[in-house]
Coordinates of C-alpha atoms in Angstrom, one line a residue:
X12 CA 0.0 0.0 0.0
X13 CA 2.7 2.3 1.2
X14 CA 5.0 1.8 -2.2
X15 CA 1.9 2.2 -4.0
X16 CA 1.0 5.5 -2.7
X17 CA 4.9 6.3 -3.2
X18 CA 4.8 5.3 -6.9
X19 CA 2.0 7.6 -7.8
X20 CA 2.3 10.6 -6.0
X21 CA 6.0 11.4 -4.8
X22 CA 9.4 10.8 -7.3
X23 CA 10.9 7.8 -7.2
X24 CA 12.8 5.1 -8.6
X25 CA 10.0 3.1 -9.9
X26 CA 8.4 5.9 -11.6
X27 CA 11.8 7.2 -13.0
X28 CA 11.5 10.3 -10.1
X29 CA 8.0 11.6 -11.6
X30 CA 5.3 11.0 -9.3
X31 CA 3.2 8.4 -11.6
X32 CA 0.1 10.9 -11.5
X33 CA 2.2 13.2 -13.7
X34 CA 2.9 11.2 -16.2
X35 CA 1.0 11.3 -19.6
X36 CA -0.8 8.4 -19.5
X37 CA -2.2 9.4 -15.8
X38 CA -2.9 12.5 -17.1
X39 CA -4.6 11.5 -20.4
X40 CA -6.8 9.0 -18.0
X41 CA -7.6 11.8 -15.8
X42 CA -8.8 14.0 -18.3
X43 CA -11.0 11.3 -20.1
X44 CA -12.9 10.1 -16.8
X45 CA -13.3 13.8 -16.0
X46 CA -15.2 14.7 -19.5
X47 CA -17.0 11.2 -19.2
X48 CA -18.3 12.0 -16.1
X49 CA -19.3 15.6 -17.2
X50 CA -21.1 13.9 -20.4
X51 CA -23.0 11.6 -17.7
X52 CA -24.2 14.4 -15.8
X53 CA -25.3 16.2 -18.7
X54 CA -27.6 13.4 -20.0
X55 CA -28.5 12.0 -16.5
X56 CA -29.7 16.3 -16.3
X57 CA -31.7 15.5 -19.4
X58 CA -33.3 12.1 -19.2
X59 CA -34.4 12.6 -15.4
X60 CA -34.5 16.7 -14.9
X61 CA -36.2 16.5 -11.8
X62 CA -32.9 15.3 -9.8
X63 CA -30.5 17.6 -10.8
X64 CA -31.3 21.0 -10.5
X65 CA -29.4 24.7 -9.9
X66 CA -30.1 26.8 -6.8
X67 CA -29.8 30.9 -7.0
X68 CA -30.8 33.4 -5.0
X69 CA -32.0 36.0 -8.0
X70 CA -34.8 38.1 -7.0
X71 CA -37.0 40.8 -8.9
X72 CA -37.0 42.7 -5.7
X73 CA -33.3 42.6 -5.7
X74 CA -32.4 43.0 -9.1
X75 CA -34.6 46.2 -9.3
X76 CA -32.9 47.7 -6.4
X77 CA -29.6 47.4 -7.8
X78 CA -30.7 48.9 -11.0
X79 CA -31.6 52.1 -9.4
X80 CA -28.8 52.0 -7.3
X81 CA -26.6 52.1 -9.7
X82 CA -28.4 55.2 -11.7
X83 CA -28.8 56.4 -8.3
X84 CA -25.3 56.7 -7.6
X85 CA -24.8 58.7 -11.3
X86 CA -27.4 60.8 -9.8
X87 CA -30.5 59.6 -12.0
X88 CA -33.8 59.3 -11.0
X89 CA -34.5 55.3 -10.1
X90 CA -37.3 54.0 -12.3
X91 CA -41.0 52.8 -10.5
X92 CA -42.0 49.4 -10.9
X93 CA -44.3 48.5 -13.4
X94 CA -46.8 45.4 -13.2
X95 CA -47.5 46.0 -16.7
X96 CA -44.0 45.6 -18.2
X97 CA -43.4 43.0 -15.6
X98 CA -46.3 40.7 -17.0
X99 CA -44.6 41.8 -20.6
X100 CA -41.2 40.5 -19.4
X101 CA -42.6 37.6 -17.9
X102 CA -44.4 36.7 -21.0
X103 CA -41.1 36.6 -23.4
X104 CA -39.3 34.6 -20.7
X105 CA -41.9 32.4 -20.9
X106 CA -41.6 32.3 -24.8
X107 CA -38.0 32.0 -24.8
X108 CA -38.7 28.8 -22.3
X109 CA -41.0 27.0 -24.6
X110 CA -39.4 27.3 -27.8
X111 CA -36.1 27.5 -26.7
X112 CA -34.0 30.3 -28.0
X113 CA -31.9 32.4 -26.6
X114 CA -32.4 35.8 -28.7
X115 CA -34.1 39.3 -28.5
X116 CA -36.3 38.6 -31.0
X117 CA -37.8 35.0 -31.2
X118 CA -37.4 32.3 -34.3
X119 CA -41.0 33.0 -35.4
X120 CA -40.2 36.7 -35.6
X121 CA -41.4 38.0 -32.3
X122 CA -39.8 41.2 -31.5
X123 CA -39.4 42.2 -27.5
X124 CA -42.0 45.4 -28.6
X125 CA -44.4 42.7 -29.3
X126 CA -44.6 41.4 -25.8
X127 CA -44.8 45.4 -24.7
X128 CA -47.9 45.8 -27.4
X129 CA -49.7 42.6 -25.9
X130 CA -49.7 43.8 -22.6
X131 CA -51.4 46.7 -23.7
X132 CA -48.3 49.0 -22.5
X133 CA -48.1 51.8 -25.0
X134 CA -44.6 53.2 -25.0
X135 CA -42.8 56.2 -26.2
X136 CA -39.4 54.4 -25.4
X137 CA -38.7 50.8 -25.1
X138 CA -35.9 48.6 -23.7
X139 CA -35.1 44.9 -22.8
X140 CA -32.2 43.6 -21.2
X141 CA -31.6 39.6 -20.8
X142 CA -29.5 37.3 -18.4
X143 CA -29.3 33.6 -17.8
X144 CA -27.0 31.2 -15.7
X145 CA -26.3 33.7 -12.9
X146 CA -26.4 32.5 -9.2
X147 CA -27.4 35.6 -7.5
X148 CA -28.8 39.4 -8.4
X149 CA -25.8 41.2 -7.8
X150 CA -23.7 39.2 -11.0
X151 CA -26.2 40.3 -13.2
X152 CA -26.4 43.9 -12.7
X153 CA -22.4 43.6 -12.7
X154 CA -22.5 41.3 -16.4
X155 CA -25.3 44.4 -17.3
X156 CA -23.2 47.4 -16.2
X157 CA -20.0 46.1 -18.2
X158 CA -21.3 45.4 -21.1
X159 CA -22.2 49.1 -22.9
X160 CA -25.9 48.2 -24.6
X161 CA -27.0 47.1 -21.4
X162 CA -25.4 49.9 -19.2
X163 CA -26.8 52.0 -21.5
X164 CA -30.6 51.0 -20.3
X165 CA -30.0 51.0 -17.1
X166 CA -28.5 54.6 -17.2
X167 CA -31.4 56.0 -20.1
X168 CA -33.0 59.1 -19.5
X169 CA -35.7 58.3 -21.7
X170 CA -37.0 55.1 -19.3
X171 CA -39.4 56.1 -16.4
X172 CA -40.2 52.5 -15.4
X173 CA -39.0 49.1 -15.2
X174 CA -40.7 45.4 -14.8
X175 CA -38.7 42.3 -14.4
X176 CA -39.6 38.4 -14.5
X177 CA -37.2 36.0 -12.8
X178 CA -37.6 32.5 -14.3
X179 CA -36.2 29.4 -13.0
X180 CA -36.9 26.1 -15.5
X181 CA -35.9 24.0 -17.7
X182 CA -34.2 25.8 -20.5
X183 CA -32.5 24.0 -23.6
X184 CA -32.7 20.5 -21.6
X185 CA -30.8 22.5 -18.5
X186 CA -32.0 23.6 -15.1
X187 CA -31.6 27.4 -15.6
X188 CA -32.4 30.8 -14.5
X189 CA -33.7 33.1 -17.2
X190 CA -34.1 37.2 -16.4
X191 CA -36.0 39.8 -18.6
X192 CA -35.5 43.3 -17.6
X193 CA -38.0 45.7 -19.6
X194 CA -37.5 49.3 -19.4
X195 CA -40.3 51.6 -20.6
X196 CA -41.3 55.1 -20.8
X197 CA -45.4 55.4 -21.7
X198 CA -46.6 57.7 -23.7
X199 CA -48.8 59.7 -21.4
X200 CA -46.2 60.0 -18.7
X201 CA -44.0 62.6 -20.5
X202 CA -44.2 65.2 -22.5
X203 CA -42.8 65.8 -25.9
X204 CA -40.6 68.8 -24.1
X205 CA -39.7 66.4 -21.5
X206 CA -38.5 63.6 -24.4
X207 CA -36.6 65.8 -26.6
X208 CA -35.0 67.4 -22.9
X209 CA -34.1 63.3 -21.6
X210 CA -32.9 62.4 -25.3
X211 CA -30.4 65.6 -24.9
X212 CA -29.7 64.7 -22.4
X213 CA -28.0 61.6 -22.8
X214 CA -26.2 63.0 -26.5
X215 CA -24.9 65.7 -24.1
X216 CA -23.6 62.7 -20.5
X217 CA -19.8 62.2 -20.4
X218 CA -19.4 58.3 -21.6
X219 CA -17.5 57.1 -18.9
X220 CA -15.5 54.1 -20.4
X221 CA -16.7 50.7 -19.0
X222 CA -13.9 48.0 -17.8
X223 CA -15.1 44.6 -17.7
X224 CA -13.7 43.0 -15.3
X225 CA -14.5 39.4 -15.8
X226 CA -13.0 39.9 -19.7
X227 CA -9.6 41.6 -18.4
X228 CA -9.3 39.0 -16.0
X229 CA -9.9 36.0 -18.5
X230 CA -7.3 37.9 -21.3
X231 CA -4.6 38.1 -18.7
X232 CA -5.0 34.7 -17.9
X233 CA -5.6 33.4 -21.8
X234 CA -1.8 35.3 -22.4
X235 CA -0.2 34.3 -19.5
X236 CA -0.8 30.5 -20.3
X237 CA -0.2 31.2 -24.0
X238 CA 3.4 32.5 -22.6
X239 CA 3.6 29.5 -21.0
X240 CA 2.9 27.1 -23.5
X241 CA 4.6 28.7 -25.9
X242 CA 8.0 28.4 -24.0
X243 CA 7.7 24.9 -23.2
X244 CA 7.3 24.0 -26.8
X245 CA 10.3 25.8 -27.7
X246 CA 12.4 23.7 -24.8
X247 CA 10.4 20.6 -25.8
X248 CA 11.8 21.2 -29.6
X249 CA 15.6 22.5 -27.9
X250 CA 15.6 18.9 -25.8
X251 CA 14.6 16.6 -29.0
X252 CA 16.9 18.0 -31.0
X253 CA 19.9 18.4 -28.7
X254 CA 19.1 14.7 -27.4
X255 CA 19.4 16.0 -24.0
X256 CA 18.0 13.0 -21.8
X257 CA 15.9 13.9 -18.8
X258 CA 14.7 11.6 -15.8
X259 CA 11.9 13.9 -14.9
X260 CA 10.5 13.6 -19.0
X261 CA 9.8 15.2 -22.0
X262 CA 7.4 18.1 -20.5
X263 CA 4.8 16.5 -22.5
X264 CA 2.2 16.3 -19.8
X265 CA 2.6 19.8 -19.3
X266 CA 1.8 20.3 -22.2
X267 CA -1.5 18.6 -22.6
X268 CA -1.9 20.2 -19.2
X269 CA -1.6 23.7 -20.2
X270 CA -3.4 22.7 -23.4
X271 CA -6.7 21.7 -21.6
X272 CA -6.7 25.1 -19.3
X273 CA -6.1 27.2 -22.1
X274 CA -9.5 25.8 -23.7
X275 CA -11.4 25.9 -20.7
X276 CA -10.1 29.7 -19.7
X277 CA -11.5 30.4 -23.7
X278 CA -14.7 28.4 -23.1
X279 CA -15.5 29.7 -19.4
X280 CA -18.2 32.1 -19.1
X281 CA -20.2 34.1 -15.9
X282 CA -23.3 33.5 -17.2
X283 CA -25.0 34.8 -20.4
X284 CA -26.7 38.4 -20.9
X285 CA -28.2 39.6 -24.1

């Protein structure tokens, strides 16, 4: 038991001084049980969707109190809550749930001013923000605020209200939460002073440059690993061609190693807004 343990995780002589779980073929093995196991739980998910599930802590109440904090804190008025707009928002998540697309407008050509027209909200200015795969309110308004469409609803002039739908389901054969943000401005609130005035308002605002932080992060870490791999190929070709022998090996491991991460840091993602 004790050599065992030796030959697979500390440098020795029967694992020519490379713990055994380093080596290729460990690593290879690990990397196919872990993508088995993840293909597993993906059609376990699917065929039985009542045992696996997600569990967030997204709230309208809470997503609609960050959204006027944060125009709040640029020193805008925060918008009222509109049952309307939220039945409008509620109505395409809904539509988005049952025939599964991800989009602003739907496959059959549903635009998000339809959903505002069906719920009878007659609007002088009209906006929708969207979010999925977020585990709690405060990472969507963050995903919203540094991305520039969606700041830029949030931080309108033109929108006097706002209604939001929070929908947990089953979305694309995954346990989801889906949020439609709806911003709206009614006809009869405003006058057409008061629009041109808000619409000048915004032409005239300082556009403060957004820095997302998530994106920076995930480039400096996409280029550092880049670095990395790039220099161990280099010494991988130096070593073959020099026939320099090595105990420890050939750095191939590493490689595959620094291969996988680099795919996974491409392919990782907060969560989804539209």
């Amino acid at each position: 038991m004790l050599s065992t343990l030796t030959h697979l995780f500390l440098p020795h002589s029967s694992n020519n001084y490379k713990a055994k779980t380093l080596h290729i073929s460990s690593l290879s093995t690990l990397m196919i049980l872990v993508m088995l196991s993840q293909i597993l739980i993906t059609i376990f998910s699917r065929v039985v969707p009542n045992v696996l599930g997600i569990a967030t802590s997204i709230t309208a109440e809470e997503l609609i109190n960050l959204t006027n904090s944060k125009r709040s804190e640029q020193g805008l008025p925060v918008l009222t809550y509109n049952p309307v707009l939220a039945q409008a928002a509620q109505a395409k998540g809904a539509d988005m749930v049952a025939k599964g697309y991800w989009a602003h407008t739907s496959p059959d050509g549903l635009t998000p001013w339809t959903f505002f027209k069906q719920a009878s909200y007659k609007y002088l200015y009209a906006g929708e923000n969207l979010a999925r795969d977020f585990g709690n309110s405060s990472a969507v308004v963050n995903a919203w605020m540094n991305s520039a469409t969606h700041r830029e609803n949030i931080m309108s002039n033109r929108y006097r209200e706002m209604g939001i739908a929070v929908i947990h389901d089953t979305f694309q054969g995954q346990p989801t939460t889906l949020v439609v943000q709806m911003f709206g401005t009614q006809v009869s609130s405003v006058s057409i002073t008061e629009a041109a005035e808000a619409v000048l308002a915004e032409m005239e605002a300082p556009q403060v440059p957004v820095i997302d932080s998530f994106s920076l992060t995930k480039s400096v870490s996409i280029s550092l690993t880049l670095v990395l791999l790039t220099v161990m190929i280099i010494d991988t070709v130096i070593i073959a061609r020099k026939r320099i022998v090595r105990l420890s090996g050939k750095g191939w491991a590493h490689l595959v190693f620094l291969g996988i991460l680099l795919l996974i840091l491409i392919g990782i993602q907060p969560g989804l807004i539209l």
